[in-house]
mmCIF file of C-alpha atoms in Angstrom:
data_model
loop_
_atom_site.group_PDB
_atom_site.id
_atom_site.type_symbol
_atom_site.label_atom_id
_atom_site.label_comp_id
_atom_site.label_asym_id
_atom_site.label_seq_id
_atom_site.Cartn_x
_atom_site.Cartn_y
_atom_site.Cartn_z
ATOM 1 C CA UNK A 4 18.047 5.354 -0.142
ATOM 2 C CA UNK A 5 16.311 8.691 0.034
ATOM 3 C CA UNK A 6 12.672 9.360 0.497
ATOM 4 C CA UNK A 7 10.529 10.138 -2.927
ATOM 5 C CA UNK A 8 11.056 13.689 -3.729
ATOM 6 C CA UNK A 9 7.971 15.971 -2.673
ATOM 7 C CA UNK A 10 8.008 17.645 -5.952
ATOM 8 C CA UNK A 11 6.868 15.291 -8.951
ATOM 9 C CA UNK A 12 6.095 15.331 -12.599
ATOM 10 C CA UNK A 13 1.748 15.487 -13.714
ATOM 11 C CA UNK A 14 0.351 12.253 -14.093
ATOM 12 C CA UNK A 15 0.926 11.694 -17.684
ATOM 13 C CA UNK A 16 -2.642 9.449 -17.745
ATOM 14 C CA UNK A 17 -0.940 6.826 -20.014
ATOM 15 C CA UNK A 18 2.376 6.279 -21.146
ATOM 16 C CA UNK A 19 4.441 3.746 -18.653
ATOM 17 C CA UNK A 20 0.751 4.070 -16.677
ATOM 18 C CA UNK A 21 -0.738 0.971 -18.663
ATOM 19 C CA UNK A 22 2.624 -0.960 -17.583
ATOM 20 C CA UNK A 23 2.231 -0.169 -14.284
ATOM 21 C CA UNK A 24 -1.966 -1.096 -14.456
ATOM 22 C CA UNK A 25 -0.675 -4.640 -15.852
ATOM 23 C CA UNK A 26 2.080 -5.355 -13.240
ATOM 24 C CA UNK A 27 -0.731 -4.476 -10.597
ATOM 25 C CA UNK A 28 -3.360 -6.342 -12.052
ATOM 26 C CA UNK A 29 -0.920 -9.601 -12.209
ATOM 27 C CA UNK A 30 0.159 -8.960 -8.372
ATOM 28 C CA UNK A 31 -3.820 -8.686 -7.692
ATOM 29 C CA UNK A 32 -4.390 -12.059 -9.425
ATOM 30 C CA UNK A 33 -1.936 -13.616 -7.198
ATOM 31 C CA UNK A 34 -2.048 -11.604 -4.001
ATOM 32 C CA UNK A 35 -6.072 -11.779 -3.239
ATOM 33 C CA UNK A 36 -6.130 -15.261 -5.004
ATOM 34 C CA UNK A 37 -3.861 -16.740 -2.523
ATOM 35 C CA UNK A 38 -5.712 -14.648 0.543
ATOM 36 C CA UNK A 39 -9.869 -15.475 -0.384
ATOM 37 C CA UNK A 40 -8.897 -19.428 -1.870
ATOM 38 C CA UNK A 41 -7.240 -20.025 1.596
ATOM 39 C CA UNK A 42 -10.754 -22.132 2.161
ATOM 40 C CA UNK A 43 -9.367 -24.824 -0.170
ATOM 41 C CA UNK A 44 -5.920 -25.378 1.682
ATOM 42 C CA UNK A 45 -7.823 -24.916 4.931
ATOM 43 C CA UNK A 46 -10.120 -27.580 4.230
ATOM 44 C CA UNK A 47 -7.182 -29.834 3.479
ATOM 45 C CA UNK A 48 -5.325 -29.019 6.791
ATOM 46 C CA UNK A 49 -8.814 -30.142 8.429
ATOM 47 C CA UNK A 50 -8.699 -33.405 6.754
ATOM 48 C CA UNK A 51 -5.096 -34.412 7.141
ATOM 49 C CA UNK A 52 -3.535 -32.489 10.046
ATOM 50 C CA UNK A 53 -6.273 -32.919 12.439
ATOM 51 C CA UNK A 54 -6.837 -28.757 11.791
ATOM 52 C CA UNK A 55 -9.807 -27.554 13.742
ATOM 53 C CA UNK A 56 -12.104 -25.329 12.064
ATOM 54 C CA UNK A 57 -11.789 -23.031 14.809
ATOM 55 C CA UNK A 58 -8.145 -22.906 14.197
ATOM 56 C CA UNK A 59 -8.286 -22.706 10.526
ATOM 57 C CA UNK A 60 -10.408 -19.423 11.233
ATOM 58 C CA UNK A 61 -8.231 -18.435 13.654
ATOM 59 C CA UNK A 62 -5.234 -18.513 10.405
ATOM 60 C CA UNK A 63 -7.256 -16.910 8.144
ATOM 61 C CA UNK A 64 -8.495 -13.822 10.562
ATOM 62 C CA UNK A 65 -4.950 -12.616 11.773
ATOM 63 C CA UNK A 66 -3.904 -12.954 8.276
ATOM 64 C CA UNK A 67 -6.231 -10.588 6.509
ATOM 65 C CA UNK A 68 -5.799 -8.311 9.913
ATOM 66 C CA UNK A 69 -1.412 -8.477 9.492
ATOM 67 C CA UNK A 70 -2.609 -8.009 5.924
ATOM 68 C CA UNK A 71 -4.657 -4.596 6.311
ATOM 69 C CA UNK A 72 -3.337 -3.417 9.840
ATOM 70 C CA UNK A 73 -0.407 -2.626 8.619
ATOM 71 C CA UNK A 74 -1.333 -0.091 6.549
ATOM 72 C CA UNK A 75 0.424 2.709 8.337
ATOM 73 C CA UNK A 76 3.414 0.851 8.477
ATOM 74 C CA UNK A 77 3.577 0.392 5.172
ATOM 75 C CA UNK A 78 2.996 4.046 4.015
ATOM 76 C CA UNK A 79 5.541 5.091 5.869
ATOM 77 C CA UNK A 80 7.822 2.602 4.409
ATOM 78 C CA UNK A 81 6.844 3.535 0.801
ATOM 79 C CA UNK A 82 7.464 7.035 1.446
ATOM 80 C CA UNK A 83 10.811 6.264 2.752
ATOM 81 C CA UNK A 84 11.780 3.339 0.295
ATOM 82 C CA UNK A 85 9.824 4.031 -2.652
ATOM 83 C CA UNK A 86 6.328 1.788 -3.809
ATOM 84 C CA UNK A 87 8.731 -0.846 -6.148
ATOM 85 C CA UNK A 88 11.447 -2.148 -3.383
ATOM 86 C CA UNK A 89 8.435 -2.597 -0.819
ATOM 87 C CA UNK A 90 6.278 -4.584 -3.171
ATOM 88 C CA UNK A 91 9.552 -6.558 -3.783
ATOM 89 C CA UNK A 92 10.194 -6.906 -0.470
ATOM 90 C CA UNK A 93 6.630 -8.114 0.309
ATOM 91 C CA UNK A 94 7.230 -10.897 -2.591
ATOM 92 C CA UNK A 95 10.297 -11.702 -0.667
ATOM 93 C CA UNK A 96 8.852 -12.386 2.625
ATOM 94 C CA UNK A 97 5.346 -13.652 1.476
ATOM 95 C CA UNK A 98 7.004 -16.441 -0.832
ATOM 96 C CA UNK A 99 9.124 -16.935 2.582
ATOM 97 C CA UNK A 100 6.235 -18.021 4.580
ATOM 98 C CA UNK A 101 4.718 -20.460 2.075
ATOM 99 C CA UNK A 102 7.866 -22.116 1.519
ATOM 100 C CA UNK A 103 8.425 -22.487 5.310
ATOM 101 C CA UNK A 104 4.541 -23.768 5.324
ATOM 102 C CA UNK A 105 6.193 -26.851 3.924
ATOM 103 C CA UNK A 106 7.913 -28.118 7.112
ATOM 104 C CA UNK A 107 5.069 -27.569 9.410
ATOM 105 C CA UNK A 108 4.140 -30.539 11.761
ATOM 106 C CA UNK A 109 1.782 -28.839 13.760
ATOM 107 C CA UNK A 110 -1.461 -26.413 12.570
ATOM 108 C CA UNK A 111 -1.036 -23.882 14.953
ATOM 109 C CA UNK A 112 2.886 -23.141 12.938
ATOM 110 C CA UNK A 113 0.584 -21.822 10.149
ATOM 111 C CA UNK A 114 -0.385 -18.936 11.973
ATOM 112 C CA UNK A 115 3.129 -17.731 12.514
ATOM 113 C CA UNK A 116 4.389 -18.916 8.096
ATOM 114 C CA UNK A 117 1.387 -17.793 6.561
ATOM 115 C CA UNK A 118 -0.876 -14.994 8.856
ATOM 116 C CA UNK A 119 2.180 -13.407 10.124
ATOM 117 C CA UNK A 120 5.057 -13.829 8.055
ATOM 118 C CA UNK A 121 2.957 -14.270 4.691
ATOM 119 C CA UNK A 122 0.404 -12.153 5.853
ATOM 120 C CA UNK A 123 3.181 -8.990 6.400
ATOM 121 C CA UNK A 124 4.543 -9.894 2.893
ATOM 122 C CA UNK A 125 1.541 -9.600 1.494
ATOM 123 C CA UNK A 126 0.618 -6.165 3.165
ATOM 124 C CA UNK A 127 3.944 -4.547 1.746
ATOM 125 C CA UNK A 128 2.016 -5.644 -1.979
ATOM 126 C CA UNK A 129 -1.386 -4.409 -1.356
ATOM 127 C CA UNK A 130 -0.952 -0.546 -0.976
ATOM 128 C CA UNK A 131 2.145 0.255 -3.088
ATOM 129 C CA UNK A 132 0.180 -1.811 -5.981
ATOM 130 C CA UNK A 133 -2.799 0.511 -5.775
ATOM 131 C CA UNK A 134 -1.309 3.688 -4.967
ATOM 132 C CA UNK A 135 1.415 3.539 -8.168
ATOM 133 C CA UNK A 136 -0.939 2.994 -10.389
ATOM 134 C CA UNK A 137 -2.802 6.174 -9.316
ATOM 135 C CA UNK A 138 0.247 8.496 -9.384
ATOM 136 C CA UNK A 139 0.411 7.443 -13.195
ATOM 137 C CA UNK A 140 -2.984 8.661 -13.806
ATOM 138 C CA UNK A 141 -5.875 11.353 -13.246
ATOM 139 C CA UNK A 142 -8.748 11.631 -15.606
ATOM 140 C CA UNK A 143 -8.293 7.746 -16.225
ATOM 141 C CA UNK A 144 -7.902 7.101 -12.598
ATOM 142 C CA UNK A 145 -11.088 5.746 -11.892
ATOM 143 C CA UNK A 146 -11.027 3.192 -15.137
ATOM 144 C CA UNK A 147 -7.183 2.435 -14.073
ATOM 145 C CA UNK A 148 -7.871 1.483 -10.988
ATOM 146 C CA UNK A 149 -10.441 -0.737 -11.902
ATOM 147 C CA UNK A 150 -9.110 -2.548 -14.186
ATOM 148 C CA UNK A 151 -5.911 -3.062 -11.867
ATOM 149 C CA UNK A 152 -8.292 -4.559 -9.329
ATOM 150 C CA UNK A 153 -9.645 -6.515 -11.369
ATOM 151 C CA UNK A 154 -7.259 -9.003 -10.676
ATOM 152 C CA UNK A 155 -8.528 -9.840 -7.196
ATOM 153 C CA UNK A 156 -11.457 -11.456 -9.292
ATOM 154 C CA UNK A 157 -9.576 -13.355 -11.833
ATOM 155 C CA UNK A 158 -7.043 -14.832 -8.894
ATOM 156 C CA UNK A 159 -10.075 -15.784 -6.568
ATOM 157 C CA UNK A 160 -11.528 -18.049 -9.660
ATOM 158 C CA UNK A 161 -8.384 -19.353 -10.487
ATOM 159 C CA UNK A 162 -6.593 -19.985 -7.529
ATOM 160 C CA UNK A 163 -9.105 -22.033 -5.799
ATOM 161 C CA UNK A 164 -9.062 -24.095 -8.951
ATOM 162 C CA UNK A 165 -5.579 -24.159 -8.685
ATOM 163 C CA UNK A 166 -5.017 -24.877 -5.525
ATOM 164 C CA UNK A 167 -7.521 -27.814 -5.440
ATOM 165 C CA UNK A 168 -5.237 -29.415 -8.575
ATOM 166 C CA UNK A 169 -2.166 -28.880 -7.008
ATOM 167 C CA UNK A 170 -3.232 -30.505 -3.521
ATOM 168 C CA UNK A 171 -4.219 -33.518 -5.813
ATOM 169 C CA UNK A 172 -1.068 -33.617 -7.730
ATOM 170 C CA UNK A 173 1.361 -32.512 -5.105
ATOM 171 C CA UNK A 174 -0.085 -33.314 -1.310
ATOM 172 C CA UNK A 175 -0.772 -29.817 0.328
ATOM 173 C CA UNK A 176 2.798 -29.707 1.312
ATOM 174 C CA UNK A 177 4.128 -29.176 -2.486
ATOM 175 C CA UNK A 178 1.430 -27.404 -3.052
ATOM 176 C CA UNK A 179 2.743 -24.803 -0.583
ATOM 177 C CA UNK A 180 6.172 -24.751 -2.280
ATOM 178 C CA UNK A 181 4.860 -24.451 -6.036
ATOM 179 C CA UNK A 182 2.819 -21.449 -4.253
ATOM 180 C CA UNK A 183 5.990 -20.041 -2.818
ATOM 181 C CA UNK A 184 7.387 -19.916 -6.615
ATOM 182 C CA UNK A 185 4.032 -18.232 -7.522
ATOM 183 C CA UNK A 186 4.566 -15.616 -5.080
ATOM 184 C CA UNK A 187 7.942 -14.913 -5.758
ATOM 185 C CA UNK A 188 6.814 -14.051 -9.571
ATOM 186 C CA UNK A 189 5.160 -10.751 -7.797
ATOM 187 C CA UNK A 190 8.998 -9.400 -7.467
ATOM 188 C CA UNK A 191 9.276 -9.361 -11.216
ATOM 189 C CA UNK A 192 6.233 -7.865 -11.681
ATOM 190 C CA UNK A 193 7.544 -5.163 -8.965
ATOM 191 C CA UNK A 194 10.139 -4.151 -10.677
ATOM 192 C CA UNK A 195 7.730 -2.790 -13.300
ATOM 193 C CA UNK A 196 6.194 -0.075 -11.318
ATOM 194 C CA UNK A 197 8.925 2.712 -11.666
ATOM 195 C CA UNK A 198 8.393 5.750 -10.089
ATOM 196 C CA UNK A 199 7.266 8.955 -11.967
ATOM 197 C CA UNK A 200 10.332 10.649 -13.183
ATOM 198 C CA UNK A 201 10.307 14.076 -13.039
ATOM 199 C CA UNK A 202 11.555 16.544 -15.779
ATOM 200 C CA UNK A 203 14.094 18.592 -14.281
ATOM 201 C CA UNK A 204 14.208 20.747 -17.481
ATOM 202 C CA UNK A 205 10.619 20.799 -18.476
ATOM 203 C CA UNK A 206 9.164 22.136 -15.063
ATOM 204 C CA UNK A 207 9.730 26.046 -15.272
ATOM 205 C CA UNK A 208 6.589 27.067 -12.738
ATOM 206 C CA UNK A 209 5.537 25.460 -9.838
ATOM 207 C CA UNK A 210 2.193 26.319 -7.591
ATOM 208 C CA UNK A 211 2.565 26.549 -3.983
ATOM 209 C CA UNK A 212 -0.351 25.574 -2.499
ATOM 210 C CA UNK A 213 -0.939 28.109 0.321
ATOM 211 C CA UNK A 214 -4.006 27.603 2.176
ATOM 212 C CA UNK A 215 -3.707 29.207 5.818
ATOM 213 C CA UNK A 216 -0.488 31.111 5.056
ATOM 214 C CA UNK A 217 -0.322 34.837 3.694
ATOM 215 C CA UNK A 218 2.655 34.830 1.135
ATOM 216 C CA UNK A 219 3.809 38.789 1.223
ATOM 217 C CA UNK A 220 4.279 38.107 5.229
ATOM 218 C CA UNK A 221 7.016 35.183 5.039
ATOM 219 C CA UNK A 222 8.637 36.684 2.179
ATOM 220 C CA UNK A 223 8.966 40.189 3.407
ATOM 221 C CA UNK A 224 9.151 39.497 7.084
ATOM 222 C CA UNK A 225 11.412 38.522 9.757
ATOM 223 C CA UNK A 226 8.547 38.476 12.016
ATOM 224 C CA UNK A 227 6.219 35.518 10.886
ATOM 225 C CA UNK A 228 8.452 33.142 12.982
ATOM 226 C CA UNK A 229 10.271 31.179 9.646
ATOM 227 C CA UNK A 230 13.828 29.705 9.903
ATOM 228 C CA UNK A 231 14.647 29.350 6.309
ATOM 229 C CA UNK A 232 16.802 26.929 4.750
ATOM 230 C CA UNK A 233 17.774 26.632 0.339
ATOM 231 C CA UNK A 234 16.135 24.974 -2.524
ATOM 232 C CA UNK A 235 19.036 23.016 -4.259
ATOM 233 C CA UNK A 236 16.132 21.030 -6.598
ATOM 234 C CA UNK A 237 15.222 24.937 -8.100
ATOM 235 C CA UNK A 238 17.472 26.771 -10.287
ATOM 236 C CA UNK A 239 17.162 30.935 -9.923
ATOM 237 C CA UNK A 240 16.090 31.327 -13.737
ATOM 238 C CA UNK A 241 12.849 29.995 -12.816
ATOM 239 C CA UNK A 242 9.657 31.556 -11.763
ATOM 240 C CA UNK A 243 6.835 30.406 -8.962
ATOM 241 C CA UNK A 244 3.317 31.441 -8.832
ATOM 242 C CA UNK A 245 2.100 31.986 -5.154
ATOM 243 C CA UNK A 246 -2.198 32.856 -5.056
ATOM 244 C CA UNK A 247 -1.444 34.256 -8.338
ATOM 245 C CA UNK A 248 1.932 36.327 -7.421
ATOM 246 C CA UNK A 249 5.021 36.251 -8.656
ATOM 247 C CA UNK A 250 8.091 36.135 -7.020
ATOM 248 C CA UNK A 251 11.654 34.948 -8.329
ATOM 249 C CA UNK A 252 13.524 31.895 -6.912
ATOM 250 C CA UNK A 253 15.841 34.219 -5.732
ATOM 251 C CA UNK A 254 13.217 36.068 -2.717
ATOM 252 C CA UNK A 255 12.069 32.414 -2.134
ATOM 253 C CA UNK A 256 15.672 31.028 -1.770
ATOM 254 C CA UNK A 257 13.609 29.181 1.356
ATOM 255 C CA UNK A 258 11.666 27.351 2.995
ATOM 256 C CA UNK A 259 9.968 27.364 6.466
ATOM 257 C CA UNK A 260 10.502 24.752 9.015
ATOM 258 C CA UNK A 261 7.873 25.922 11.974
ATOM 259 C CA UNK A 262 5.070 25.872 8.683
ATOM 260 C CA UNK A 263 6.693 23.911 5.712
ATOM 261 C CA UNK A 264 4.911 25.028 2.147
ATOM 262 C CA UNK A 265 4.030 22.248 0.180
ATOM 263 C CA UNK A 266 5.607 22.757 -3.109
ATOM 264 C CA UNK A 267 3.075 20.668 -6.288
ATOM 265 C CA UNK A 268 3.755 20.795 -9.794
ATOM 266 C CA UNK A 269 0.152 19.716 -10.153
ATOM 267 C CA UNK A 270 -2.174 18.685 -7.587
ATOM 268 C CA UNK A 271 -3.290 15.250 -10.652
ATOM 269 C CA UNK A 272 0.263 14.602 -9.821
ATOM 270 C CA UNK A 273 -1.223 13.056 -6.186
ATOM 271 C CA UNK A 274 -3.589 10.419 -5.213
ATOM 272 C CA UNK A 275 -4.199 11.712 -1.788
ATOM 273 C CA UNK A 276 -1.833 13.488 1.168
ATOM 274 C CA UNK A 277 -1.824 10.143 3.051
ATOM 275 C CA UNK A 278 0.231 8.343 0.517
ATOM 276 C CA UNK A 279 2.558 11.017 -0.424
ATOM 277 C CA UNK A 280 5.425 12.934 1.484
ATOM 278 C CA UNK A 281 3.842 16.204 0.874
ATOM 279 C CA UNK A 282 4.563 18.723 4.022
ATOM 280 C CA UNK A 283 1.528 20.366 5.656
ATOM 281 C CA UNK A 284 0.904 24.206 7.035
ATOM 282 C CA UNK A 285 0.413 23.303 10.319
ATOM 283 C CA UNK A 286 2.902 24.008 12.856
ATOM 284 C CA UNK A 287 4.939 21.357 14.243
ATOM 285 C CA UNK A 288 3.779 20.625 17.870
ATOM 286 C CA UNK A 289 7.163 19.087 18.720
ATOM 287 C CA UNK A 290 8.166 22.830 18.240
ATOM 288 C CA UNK A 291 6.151 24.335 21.001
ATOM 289 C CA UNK A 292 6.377 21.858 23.156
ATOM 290 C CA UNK A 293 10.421 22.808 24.534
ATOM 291 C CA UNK A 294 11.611 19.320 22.753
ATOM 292 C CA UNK A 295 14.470 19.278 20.186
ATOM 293 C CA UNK A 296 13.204 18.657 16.862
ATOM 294 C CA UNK A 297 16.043 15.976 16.092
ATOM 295 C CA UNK A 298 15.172 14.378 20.544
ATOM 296 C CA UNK A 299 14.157 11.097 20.235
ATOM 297 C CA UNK A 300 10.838 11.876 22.145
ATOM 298 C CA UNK A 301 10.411 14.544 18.867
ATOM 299 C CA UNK A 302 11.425 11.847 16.620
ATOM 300 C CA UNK A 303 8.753 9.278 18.275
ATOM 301 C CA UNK A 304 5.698 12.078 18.215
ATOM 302 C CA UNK A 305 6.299 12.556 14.399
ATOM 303 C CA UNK A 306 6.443 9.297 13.901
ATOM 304 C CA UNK A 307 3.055 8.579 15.487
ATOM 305 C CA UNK A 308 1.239 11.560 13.915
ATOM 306 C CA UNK A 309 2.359 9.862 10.354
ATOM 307 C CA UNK A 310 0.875 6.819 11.422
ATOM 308 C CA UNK A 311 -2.345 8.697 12.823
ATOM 309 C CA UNK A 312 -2.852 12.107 11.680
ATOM 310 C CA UNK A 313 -5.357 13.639 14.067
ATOM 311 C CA UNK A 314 -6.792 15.751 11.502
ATOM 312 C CA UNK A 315 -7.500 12.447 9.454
ATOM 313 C CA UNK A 316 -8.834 10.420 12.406
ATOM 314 C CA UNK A 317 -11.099 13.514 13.649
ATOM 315 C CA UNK A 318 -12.714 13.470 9.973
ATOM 316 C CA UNK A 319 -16.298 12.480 10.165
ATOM 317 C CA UNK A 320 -16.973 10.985 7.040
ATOM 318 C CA UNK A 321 -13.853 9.393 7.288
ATOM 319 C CA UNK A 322 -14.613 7.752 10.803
ATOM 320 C CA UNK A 323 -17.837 6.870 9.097
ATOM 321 C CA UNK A 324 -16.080 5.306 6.477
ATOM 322 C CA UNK A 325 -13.705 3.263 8.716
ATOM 323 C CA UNK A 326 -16.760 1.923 10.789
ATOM 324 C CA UNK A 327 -18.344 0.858 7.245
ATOM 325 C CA UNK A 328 -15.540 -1.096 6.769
ATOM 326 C CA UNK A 329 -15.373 -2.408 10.291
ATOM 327 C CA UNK A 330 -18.745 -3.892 9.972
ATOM 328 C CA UNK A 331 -18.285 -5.211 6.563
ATOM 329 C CA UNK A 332 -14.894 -6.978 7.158
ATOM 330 C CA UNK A 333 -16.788 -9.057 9.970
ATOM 331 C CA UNK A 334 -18.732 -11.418 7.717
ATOM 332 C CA UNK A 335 -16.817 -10.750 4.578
ATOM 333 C CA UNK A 336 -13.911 -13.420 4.750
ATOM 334 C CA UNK A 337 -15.986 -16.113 6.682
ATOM 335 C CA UNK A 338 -17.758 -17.456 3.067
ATOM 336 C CA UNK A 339 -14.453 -18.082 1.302
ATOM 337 C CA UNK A 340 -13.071 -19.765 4.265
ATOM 338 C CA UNK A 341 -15.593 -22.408 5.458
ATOM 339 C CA UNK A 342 -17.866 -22.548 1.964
ATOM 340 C CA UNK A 343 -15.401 -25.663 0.552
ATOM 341 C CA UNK A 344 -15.280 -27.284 3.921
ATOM 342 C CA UNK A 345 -18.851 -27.100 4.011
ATOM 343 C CA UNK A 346 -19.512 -28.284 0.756
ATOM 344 C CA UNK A 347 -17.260 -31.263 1.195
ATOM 345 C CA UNK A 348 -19.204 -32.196 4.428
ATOM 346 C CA UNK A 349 -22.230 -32.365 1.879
ATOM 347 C CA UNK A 350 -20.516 -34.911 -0.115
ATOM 348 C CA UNK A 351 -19.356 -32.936 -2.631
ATOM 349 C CA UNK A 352 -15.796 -33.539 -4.336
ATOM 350 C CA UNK A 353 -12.746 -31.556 -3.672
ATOM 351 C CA UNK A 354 -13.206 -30.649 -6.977
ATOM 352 C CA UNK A 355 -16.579 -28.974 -7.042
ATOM 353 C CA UNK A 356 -16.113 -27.524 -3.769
ATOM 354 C CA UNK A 357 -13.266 -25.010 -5.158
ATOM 355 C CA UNK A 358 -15.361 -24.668 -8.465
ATOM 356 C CA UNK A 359 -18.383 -23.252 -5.987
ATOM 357 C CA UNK A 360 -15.877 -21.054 -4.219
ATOM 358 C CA UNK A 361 -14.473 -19.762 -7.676
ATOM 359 C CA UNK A 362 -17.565 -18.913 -9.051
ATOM 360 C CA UNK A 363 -18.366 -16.678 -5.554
#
């Protein structure tokens, strides 16, 4: 399967959009219900597998760090596979690792079903769920968004519920498989987030943003260092506006491969460069530095500026931003993990302990 074209169609802010907010607000409802009622199932493993609560925190902290580490990993594999197969392949695996939950003998297995192999499954969900829904949208962004994530609320009051009733009904161990089903229902809802078409007869102009690059010197000149290749996706009746100049297809019949343009129908059509395969006007070090561009030690560079752009990771708001987060991930999980253990330690029923969590 090819990657996700670099040209796309403006968000149409509605439309297919409100299908797409729905499918991601249901995968919410499950995804971060599962992950913040953990406390109720880990409460249970306490009481009848002999569970410490060290190791119970030890489950729950590599699987929201497999479940946001992966990040990179996972926006590389949406650019290359596409936002729906990746969310159904997270279903897939995440349903996998509940299912297997069922069989375990020992606590320490759940760090392997559910952190890792859940965990991972759930990871391939999170981003493609958020960024689709933006790609449909851009003065509604903001409100879609929203209301997508507002599913993380709804799942983390009625999950813990949930969970508590099936534990009750089912022993922990069917309550692991009827989970498993529950997860599985996040493929369907997958399939749902189809990926902006674009109109291959409606786009007659496309802007090419420049930035660093002077147009009149790559189209004019041998000089400015370009190896040029076609544009099969652009027919020669159509025009494109460079800084406000026009040129035909036919005197931009290519492209550069030392400074790729970025070619954007509109820049709403994006939610940001990082979750997009939009080409950049830098040069390529793997260029300059004497490897091939197809080596494998050219291959392996690319591949790790994807994962960490340097011009991302030298940002200083965004550094700032990523320590915010740092600090605020430390003590976030801990109250949905041990707040129904504790609460049963003060005598209260299984009941009202996932009712306190719920209303959290």
């Amino acid at each position: 399967m090819s990657s996700p074209a670099a040209v796309t169609a403006a968000a149409p802010d509605g439309d297919w959009g409100w299908v797409v907010v729905a499918a991601s607000f249901f995968i919410h409802v499950v995804m971060d219900g599962l992950t913040y009622a953990f406390g109720v199932l880990a409460a249970e493993f306490a009481e009848n597998l002999g569970s410490s609560r060290q190791l119970n925190g030890w489950i729950t902290s590599v699987l929201v760090s497999v479940l946001l580490g992966a990040g990179p990993v996972v926006s590389l594999a949406c650019r290359r596979f596409g936002d729906r197969l990746v969310t159904i392949v997270g279903a897939v695996l995440a349903s996998l690792g509940f299912a297997l939950s069922y069989f375990v003998q020992q606590p320490q297995m759940f760090i392997v079903t559910i952190s890792l192999l859940a965990g991972f499954g759930i990871s391939l969900m999170y981003l493609p769920a958020i960024v689709c829904v933006g790609v449909y949208f851009d003065k509604r962004r903001s409100t879609a968004i929203g209301i997508a994530a507002c599913g993380s609320g709804l799942g983390i009051f009625i999950f813990g519920l949930l969970i508590n009733y099936l534990i009750a009904e089912y022993t922990w161990r069917g309550a692991m498989l009827i989970l498993a089903g529950i997860v599985l229902n996040c493929a369907v809802f997958a399939c749902l987030l189809r990926p902006l078409p674009v109109p291959k007869s409606s786009v007659n102009v496309l802007d090419i943003e420049c930035n660093r690059f002077e147009p009149s010197s790559a189209l004019n000149s041998k000089s400015s260092g370009f190896e040029f290749r076609s544009l099969p996706h652009l027919s020669t009746n159509r025009v494109i506006k460079i800084n406000q100049r026009v040129a035909s297809v036919d005197q931009l019949e290519t492209v550069g491969r030392q400074r790729p343009l970025p070619l954007l129908v509109s820049r709403s059509a994006f939610v940001a460069a990082s979750s997009l395969n939009l080409a950049t006007t830098k040069p390529d070090p793997s260029s300059s530095s004497g490897s091939s561009p197809t080596s494998p030690l050219a291959v392996i560079r690319r591949r790790v500026q994807q994962l960490f752009p340097a011009d991302l990771l030298g940002d200083p708001a965004f550094l700032l931003f990523l320590g915010s987060n740092l600090l605020f991930s430390v003590g976030f999980d801990a109250p949905f993990l041990y707040t129904p253990d504790r609460a049963m330690q003060a005598g209260y029923s299984a009941t009202q302990s996932a009712l306190l969590l719920s209303v959290i």
